[in-house]
Short mmCIF file of C-alpha atoms in Angstrom, two decimals:
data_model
loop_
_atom_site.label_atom_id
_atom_site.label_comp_id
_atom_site.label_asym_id
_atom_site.label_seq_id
_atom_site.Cartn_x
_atom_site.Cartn_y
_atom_site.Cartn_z
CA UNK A 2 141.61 -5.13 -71.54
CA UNK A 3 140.48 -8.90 -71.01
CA UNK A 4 136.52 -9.19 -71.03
CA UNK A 5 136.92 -10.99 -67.89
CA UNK A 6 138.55 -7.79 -66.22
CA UNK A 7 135.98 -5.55 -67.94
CA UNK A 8 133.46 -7.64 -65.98
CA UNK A 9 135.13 -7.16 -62.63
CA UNK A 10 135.81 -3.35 -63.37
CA UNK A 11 131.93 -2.69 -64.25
CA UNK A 12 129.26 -1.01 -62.04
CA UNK A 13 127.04 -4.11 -60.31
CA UNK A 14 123.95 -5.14 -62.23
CA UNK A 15 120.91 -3.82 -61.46
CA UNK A 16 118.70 -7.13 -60.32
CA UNK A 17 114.84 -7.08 -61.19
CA UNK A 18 112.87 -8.96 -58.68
CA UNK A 19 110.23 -11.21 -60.21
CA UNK A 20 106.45 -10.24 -59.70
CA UNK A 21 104.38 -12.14 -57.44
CA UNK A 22 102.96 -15.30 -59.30
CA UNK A 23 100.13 -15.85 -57.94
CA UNK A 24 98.22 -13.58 -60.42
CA UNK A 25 99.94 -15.70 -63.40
CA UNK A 26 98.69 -18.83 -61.95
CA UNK A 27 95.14 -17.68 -61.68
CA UNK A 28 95.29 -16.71 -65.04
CA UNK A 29 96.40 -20.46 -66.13
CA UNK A 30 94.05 -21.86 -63.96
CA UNK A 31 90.88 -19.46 -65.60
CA UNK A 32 92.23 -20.57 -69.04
CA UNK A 33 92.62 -24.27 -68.25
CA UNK A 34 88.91 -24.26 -66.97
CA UNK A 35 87.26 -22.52 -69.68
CA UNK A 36 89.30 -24.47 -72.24
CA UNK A 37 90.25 -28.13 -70.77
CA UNK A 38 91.85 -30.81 -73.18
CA UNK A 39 88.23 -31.84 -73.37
CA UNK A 40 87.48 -35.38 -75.57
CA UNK A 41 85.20 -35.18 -78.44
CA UNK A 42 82.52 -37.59 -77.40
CA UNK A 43 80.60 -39.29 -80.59
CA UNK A 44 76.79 -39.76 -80.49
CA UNK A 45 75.98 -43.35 -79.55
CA UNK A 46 74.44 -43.39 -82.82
CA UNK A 47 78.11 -42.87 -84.08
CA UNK A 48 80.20 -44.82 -81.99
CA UNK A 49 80.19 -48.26 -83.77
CA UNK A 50 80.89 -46.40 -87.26
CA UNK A 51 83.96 -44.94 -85.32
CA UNK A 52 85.03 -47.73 -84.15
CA UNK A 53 85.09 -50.04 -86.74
CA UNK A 54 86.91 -47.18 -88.55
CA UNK A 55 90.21 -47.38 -85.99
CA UNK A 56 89.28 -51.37 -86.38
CA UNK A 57 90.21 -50.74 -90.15
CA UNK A 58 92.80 -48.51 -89.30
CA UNK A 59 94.85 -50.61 -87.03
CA UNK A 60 94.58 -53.72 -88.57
CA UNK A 61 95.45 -52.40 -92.12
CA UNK A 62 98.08 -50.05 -90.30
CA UNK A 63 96.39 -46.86 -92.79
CA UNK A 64 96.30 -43.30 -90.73
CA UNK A 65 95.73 -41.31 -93.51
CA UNK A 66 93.72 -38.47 -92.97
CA UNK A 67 93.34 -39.40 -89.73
CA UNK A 68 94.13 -36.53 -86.21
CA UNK A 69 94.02 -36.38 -82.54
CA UNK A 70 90.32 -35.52 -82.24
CA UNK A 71 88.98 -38.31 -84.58
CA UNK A 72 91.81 -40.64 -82.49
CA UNK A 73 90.53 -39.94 -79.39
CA UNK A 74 86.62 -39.79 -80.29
CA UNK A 75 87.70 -43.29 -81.03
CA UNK A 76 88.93 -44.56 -78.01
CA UNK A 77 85.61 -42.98 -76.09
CA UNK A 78 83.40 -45.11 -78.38
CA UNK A 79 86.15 -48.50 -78.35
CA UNK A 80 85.69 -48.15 -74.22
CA UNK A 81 82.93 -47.04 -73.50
CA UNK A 82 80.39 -49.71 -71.33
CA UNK A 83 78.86 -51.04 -74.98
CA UNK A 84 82.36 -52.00 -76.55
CA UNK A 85 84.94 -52.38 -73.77
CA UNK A 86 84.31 -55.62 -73.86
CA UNK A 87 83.80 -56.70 -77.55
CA UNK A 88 86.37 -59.47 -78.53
CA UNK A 89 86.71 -58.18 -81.80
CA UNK A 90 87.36 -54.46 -80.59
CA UNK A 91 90.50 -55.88 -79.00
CA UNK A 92 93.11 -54.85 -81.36
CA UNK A 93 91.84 -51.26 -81.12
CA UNK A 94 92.54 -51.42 -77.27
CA UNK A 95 95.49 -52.89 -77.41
CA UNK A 96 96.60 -50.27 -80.08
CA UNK A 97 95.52 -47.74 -77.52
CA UNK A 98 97.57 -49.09 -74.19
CA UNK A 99 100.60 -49.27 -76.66
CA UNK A 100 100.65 -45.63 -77.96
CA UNK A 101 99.42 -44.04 -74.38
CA UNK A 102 103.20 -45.78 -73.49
CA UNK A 103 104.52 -44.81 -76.79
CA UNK A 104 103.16 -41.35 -77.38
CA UNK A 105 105.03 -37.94 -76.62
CA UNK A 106 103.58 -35.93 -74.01
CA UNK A 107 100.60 -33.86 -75.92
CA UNK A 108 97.08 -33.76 -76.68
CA UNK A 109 96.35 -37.74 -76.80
CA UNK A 110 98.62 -38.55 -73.77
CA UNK A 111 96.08 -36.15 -72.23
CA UNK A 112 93.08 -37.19 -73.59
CA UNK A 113 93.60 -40.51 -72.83
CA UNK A 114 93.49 -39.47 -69.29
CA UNK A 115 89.85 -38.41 -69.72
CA UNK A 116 88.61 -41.39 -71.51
CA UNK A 117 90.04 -43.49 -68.59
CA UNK A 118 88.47 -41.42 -65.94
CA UNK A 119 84.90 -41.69 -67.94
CA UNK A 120 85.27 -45.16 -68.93
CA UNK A 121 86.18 -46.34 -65.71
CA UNK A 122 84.91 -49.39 -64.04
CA UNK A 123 85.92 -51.86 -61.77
CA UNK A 124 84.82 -54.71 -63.53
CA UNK A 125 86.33 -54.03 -66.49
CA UNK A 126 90.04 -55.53 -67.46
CA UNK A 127 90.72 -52.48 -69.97
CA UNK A 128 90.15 -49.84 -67.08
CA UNK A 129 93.07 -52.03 -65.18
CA UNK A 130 95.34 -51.92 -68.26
CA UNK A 131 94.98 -48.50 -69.15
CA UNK A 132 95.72 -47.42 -65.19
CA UNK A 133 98.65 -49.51 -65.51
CA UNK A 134 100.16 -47.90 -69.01
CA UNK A 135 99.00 -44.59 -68.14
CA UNK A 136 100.94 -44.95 -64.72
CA UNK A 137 104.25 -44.98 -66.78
CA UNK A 138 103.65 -41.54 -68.10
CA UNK A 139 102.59 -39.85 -64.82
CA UNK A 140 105.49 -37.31 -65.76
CA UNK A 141 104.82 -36.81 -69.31
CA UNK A 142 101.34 -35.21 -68.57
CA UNK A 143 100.08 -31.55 -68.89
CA UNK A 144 99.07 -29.11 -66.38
CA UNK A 145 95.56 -30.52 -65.48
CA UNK A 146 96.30 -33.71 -65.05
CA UNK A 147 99.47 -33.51 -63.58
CA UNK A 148 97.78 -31.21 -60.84
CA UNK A 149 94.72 -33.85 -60.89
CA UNK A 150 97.52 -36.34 -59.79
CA UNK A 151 99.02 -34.35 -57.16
CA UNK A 152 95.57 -34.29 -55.55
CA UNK A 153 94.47 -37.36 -55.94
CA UNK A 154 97.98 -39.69 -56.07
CA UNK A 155 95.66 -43.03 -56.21
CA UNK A 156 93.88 -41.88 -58.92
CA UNK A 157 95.95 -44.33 -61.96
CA UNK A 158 95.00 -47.35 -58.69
CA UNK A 159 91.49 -48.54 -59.75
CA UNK A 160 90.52 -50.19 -56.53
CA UNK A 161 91.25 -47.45 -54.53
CA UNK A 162 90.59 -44.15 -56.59
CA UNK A 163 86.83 -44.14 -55.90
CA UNK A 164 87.58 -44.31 -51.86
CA UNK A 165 90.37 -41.35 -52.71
CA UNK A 166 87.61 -39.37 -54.33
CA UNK A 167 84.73 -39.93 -51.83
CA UNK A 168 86.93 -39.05 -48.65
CA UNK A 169 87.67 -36.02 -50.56
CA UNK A 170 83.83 -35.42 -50.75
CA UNK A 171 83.41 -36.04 -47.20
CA UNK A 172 85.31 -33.54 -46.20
CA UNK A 173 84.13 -30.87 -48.94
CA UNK A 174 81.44 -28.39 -47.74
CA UNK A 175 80.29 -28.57 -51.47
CA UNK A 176 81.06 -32.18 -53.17
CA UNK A 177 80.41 -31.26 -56.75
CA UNK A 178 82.09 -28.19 -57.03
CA UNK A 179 85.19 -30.12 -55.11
CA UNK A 180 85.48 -32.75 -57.93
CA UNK A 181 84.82 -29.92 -60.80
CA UNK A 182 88.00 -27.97 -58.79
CA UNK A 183 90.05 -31.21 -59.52
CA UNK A 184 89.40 -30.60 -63.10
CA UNK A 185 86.80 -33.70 -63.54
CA UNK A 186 84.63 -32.08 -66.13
CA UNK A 187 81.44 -33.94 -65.36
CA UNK A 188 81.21 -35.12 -62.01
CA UNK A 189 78.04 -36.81 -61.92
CA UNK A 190 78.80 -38.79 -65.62
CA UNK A 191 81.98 -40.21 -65.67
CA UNK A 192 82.81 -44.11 -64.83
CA UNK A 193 84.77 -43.14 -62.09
CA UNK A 194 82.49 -40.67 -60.18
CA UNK A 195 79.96 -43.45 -60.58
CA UNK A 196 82.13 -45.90 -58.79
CA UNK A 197 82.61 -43.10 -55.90
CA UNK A 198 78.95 -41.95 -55.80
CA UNK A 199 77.87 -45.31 -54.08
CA UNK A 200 81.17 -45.43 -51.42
CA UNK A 201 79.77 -41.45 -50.65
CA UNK A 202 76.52 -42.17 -49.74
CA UNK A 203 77.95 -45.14 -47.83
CA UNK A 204 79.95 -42.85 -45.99
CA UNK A 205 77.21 -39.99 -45.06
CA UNK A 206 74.29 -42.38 -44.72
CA UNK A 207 74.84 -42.59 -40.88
CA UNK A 208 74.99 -38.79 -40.63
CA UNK A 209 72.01 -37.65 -42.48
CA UNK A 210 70.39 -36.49 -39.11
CA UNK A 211 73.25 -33.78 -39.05
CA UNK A 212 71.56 -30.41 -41.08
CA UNK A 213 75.20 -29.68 -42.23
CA UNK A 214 75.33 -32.98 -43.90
CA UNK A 215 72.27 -33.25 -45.16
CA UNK A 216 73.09 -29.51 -47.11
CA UNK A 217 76.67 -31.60 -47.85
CA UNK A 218 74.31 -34.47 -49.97
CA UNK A 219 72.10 -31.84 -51.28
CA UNK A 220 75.33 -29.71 -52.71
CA UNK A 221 76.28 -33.33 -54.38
CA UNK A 222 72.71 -34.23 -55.67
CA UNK A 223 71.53 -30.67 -57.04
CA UNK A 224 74.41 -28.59 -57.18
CA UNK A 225 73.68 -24.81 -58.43
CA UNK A 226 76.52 -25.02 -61.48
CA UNK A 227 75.27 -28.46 -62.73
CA UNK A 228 72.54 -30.80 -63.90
CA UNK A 229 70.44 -33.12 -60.91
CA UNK A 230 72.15 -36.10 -60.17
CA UNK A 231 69.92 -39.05 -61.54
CA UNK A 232 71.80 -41.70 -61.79
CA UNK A 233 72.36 -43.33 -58.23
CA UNK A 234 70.17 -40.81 -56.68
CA UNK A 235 67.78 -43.61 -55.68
CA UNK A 236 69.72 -44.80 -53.22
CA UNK A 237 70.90 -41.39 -51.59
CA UNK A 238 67.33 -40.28 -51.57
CA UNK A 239 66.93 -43.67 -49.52
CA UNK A 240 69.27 -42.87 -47.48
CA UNK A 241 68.20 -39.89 -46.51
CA UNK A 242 64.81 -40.96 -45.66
CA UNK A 243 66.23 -44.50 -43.67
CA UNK A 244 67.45 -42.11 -40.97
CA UNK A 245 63.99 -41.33 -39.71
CA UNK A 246 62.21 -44.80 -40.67
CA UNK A 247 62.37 -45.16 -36.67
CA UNK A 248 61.85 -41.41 -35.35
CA UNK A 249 60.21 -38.53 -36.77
CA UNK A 250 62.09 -34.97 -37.59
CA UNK A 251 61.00 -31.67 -36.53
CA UNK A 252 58.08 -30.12 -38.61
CA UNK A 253 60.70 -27.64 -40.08
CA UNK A 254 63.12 -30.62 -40.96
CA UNK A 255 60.24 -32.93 -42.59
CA UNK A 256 58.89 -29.79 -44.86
CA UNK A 257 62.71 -28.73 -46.09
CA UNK A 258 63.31 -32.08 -46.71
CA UNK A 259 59.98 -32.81 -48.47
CA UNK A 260 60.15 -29.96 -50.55
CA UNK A 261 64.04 -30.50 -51.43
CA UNK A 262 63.23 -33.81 -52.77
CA UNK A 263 60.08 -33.09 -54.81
CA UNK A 264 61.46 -30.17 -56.40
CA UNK A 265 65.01 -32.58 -57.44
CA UNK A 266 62.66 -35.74 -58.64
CA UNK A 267 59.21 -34.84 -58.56
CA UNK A 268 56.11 -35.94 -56.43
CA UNK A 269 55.94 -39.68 -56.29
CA UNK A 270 52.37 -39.61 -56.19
CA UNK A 271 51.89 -37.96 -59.61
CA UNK A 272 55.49 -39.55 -60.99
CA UNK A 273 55.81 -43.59 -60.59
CA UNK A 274 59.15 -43.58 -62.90
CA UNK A 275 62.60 -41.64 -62.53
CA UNK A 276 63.97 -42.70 -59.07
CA UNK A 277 60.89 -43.93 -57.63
CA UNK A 278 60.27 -46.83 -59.91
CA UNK A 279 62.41 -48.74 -57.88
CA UNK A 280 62.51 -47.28 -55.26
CA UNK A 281 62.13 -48.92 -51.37
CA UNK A 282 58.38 -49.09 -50.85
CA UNK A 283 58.27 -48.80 -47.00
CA UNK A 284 61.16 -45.44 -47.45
CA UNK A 285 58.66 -44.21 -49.87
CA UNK A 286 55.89 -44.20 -47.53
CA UNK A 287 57.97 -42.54 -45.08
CA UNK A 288 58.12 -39.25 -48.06
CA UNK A 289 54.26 -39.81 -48.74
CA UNK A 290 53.23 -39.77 -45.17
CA UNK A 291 55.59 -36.19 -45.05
CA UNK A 292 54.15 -35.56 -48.38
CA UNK A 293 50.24 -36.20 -46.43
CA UNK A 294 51.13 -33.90 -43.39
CA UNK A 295 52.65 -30.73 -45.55
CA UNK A 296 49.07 -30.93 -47.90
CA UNK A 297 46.78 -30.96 -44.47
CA UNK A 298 49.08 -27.95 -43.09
CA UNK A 299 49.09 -25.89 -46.13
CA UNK A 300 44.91 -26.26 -46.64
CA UNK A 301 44.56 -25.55 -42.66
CA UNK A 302 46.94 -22.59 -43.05
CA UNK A 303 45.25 -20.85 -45.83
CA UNK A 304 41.70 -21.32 -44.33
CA UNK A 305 43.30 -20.05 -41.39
CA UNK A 306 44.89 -16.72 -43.18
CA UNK A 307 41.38 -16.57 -45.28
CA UNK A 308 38.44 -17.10 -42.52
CA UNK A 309 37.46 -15.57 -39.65
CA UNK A 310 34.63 -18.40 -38.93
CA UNK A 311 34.46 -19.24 -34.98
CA UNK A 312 33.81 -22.98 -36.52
CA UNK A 313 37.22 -23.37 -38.31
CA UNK A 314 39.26 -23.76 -35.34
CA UNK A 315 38.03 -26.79 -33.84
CA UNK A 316 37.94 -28.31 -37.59
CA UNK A 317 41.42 -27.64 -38.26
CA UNK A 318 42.31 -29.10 -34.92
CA UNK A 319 40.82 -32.28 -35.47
CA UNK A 320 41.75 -32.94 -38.78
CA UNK A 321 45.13 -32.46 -37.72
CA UNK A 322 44.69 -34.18 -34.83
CA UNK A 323 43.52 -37.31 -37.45
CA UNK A 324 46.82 -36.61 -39.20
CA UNK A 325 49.02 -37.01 -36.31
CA UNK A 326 47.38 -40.27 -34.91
CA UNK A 327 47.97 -41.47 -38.58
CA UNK A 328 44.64 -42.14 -39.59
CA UNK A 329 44.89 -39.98 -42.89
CA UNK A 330 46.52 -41.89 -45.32
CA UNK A 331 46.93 -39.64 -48.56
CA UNK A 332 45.71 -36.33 -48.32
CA UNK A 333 45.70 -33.74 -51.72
CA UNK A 334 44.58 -30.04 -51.79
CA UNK A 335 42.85 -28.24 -54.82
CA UNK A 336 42.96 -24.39 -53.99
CA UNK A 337 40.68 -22.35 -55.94
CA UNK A 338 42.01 -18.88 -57.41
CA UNK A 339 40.91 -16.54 -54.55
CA UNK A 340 43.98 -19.01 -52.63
CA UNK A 341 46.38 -18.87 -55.81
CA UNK A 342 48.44 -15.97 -54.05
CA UNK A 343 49.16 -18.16 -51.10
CA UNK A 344 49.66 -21.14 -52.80
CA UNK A 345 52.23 -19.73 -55.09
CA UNK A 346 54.58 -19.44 -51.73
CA UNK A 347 54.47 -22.88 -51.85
CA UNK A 348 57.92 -24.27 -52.54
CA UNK A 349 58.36 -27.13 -54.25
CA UNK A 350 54.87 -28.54 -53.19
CA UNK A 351 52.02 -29.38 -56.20
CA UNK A 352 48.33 -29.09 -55.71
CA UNK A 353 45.56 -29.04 -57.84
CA UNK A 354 43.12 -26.60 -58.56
CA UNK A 355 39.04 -25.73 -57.84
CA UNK A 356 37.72 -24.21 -60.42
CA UNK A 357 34.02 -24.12 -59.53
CA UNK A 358 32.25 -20.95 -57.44
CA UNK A 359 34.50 -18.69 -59.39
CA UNK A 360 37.42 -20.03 -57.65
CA UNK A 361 36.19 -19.23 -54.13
CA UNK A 362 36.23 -22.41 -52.41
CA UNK A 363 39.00 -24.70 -51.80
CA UNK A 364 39.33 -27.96 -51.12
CA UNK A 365 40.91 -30.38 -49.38
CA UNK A 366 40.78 -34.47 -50.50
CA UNK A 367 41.57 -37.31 -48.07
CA UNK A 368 41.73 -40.95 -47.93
CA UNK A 369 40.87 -42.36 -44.78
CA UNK A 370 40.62 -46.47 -45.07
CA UNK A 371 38.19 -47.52 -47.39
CA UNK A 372 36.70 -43.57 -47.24
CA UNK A 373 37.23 -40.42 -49.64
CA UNK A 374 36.58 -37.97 -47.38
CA UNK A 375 35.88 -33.75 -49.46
CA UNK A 376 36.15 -31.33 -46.66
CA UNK A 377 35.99 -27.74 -47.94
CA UNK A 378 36.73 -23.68 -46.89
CA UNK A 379 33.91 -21.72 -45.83
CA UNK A 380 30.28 -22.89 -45.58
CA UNK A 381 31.18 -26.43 -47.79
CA UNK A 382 29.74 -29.53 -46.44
CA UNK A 383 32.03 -32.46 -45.65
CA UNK A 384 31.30 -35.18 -48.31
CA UNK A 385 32.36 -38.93 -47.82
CA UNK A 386 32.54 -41.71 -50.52
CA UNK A 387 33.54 -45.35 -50.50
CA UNK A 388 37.13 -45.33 -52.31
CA UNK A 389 35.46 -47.93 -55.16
CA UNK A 390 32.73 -45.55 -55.52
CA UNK A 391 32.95 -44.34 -59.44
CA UNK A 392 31.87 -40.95 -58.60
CA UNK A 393 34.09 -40.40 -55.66
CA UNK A 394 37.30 -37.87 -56.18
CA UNK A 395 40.19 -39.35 -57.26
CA UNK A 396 43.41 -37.98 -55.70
CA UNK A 397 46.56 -35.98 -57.42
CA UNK A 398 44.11 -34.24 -60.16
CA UNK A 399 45.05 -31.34 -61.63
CA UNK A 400 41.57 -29.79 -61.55
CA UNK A 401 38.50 -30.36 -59.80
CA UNK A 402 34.74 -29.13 -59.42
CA UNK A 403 33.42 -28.68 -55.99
CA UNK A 404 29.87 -28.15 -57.43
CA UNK A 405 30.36 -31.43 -59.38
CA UNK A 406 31.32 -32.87 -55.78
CA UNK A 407 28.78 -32.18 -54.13
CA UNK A 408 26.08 -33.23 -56.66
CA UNK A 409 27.21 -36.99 -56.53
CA UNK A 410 27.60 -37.41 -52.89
CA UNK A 411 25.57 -39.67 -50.76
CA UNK A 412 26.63 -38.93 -47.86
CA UNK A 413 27.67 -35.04 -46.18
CA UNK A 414 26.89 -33.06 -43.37
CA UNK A 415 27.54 -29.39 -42.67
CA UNK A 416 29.78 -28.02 -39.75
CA UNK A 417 26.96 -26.48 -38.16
CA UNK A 418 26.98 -28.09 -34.56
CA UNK A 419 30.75 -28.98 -34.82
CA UNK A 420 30.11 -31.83 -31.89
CA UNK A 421 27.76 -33.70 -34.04
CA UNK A 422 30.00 -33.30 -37.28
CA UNK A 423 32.71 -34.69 -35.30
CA UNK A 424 30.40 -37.70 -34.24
CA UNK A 425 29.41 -38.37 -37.45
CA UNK A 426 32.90 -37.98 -39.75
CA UNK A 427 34.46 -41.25 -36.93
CA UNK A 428 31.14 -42.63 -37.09
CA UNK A 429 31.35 -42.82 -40.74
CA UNK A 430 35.12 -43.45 -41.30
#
């Protein structure tokens, strides 16, 4: 009997269905994060030695002992901002744009994704040429890239793959963990992300007085699986605070935001470098005078939670009431140790700390004009000093002595007849 009818004579196949997929692909998509076709990157220290090794290389056409890793550590340190433009480096980059066309798919193809994504700029005529060459191998890519692609189709266009990546921020609850789901490995480092970061902020700056955007920014800036942005923070911190250079946010708003942005880049007060050394002076203000208001709450708070005194009330009300018509310009509290417990529920805030009187008296510090004004918890006297006095308090010390205080003022008066204390802390600043 023919095979043929042998075939046509025998029982019907039995047909396996496939399993669902979707499991597989999860399991591709674990492995590819935990293990991306990352690129060695050299230590600056390194990079010149590297390169003037593929400089060798290339123009004495010798690749012995040579492999993909030490290749493509290469081509980071022959791009990167330092070199990319370096007239003799050009025969190295030009030996790079012909083998990404030239290259089978595999590990460099790959790579050479990475260092265009990190080295990008949009000043720079080598980020330009590598789009283009890397544009004829959109095909020949590997998983993460090619799916990189397919999200992102104007990614290999330089002047419009930042715009591509910022809408997709804009519309991502969480920005950072967005890009990192793209398969950019460092979102806040690479050429290209810088090039975005600035068209972002752009984008939300008119929309920081929404909460949800505001958490959007924050998500970008400190995100919980990565390092604080720092570099273009300056100007989203700016940002931020430019919506309410004109208005003034609910006392909830002001003391998330205040205590958000200290605990990301420190107190400016106590820090002058990182993103405030250049920062706006009159937005900066706008954080200090925050900054002023969450110190006089936090001192009238604890006295309130600490003292039962008749007398405190009408204090607290009037300093505060001094705060609000903006006649307190810098304000800075010292708690002693009997207030440590309530001060460590402090978020994000710093203070210094009283260490005279066993710890039992706190203090609060204010400048007010030309005045340094020492009001204290309990029974302590309100002391003033001229600002150029050498004895007066400075502000923003770590530790200070309330005994030590009171010893070189001129000038105090105890709350006794709260009336004439009033009178005489306006008549005196």
């Amino acid at each position: 009997m023919r095979a043929s009818k042998k075939l046509r004579n025998s029982n019907n196949l039995l047909v396996r269905a496939l399993p669902p997929l979707d499991e597989v692909q999860r399991s591709v998509d674990s492995v590819i994060e935990k293990w991306p076709d990352a690129v060695t990157s050299p230590h600056s220290d390194e990079r010149d030695k590297i390169a003037q090794d593929m400089l060798r290389r290339v123009l004495e056409w010798d690749w012995h002992d040579i492999n993909t890793q030490r290749t493509t550590s290469a081509a980071v340190a022959v791009f990167d901002a330092d070199r990319c433009t370096r007239y003799d480096l050009t025969p190295v980059r030009e030996f790079f744009q012909a083998e990404i066309i030239a290259s089978p798919p595999g590990a460099f193809l790959d790579a050479m994704v990475g260092v265009y994504i990190d080295s990008f700029s949009l000043d720079s005529e080598h980020t330009l040429l590598m789009a283009r060459a890397l544009a004829m191998r959109i095909n020949d890519f590997g998983y993460a890239n090619s799916k990189l692609i397919a999200d992102v189709p104007d990614l290999l266009k330089p002047a419009s793959a930042p715009q591509a990546l910022a809408a997709i921020m804009l519309k991502s609850e969480d920005p950072f963990q967005a890009m990192k789901d793209l398969g950019l490995r460092s979102p806040h480092n690479s050429g290209l992300m810088q090039a975005t970061h600035p068209i972002f902020i752009k984008s939300i700056a008119r929309k920081l007085g929404n909460s949800e955007e505001r958490q959007r920014l924050f998500n970008w800036l400190t995100p919980k699986a990565g390092m604080t942005l720092e570099t273009g923070a300056t100007s989203a911190i700016e940002a931020l605070l430019a919506i309410w250079k004109d208005s003034s946010p609910t006392e909830e708003i002001r003391q998330d935001l205040s205590e958000k942005i200290v605990a990301a880049y420190n107190d400016p007060r106590l820090n002058r470098g990182g993103i405030w050394s250049g920062f706006d002076p009159s937005l900066k203000q706008i954080l200090l005078r925050w900054l002023t208001r969450q110190h006089m709450k936090y001192f009238c708070d604890m006295v309130t939670a600490t003292q039962s005194s008749h007398m405190w009330g009408p204090r607290r009300d009037f300093w505060l009431q001094l705060d609000e018509d903006k006649r307190i310009d810098e304000a800075w509290v010292a708690f002693g140790t009997s207030a440590t417990q309530y001060a460590q529920q402090i978020q994000g805030l710093q203070f210094g700390r009283q260490l005279d009187r066993g710890g039992s008296t706190s203090l609060l510090i204010m400048r007010i004009g030309n005045k340094i004004v020492v009001d204290g918890c309990h029974s302590y006297k309100t002391h003033i000093f001229r600002y150029d006095d050498p004895k007066a308090p400075k502000l923003y010390q770590s530790h200070y002595h309330c005994d030590r205080i009171m010893r070189n003022a001129k000038n105090s008066k105890p709350h006794s007849s709260i009336p004439v204390w009033k009178q005489w802390v306006e008549q005196h600043v």
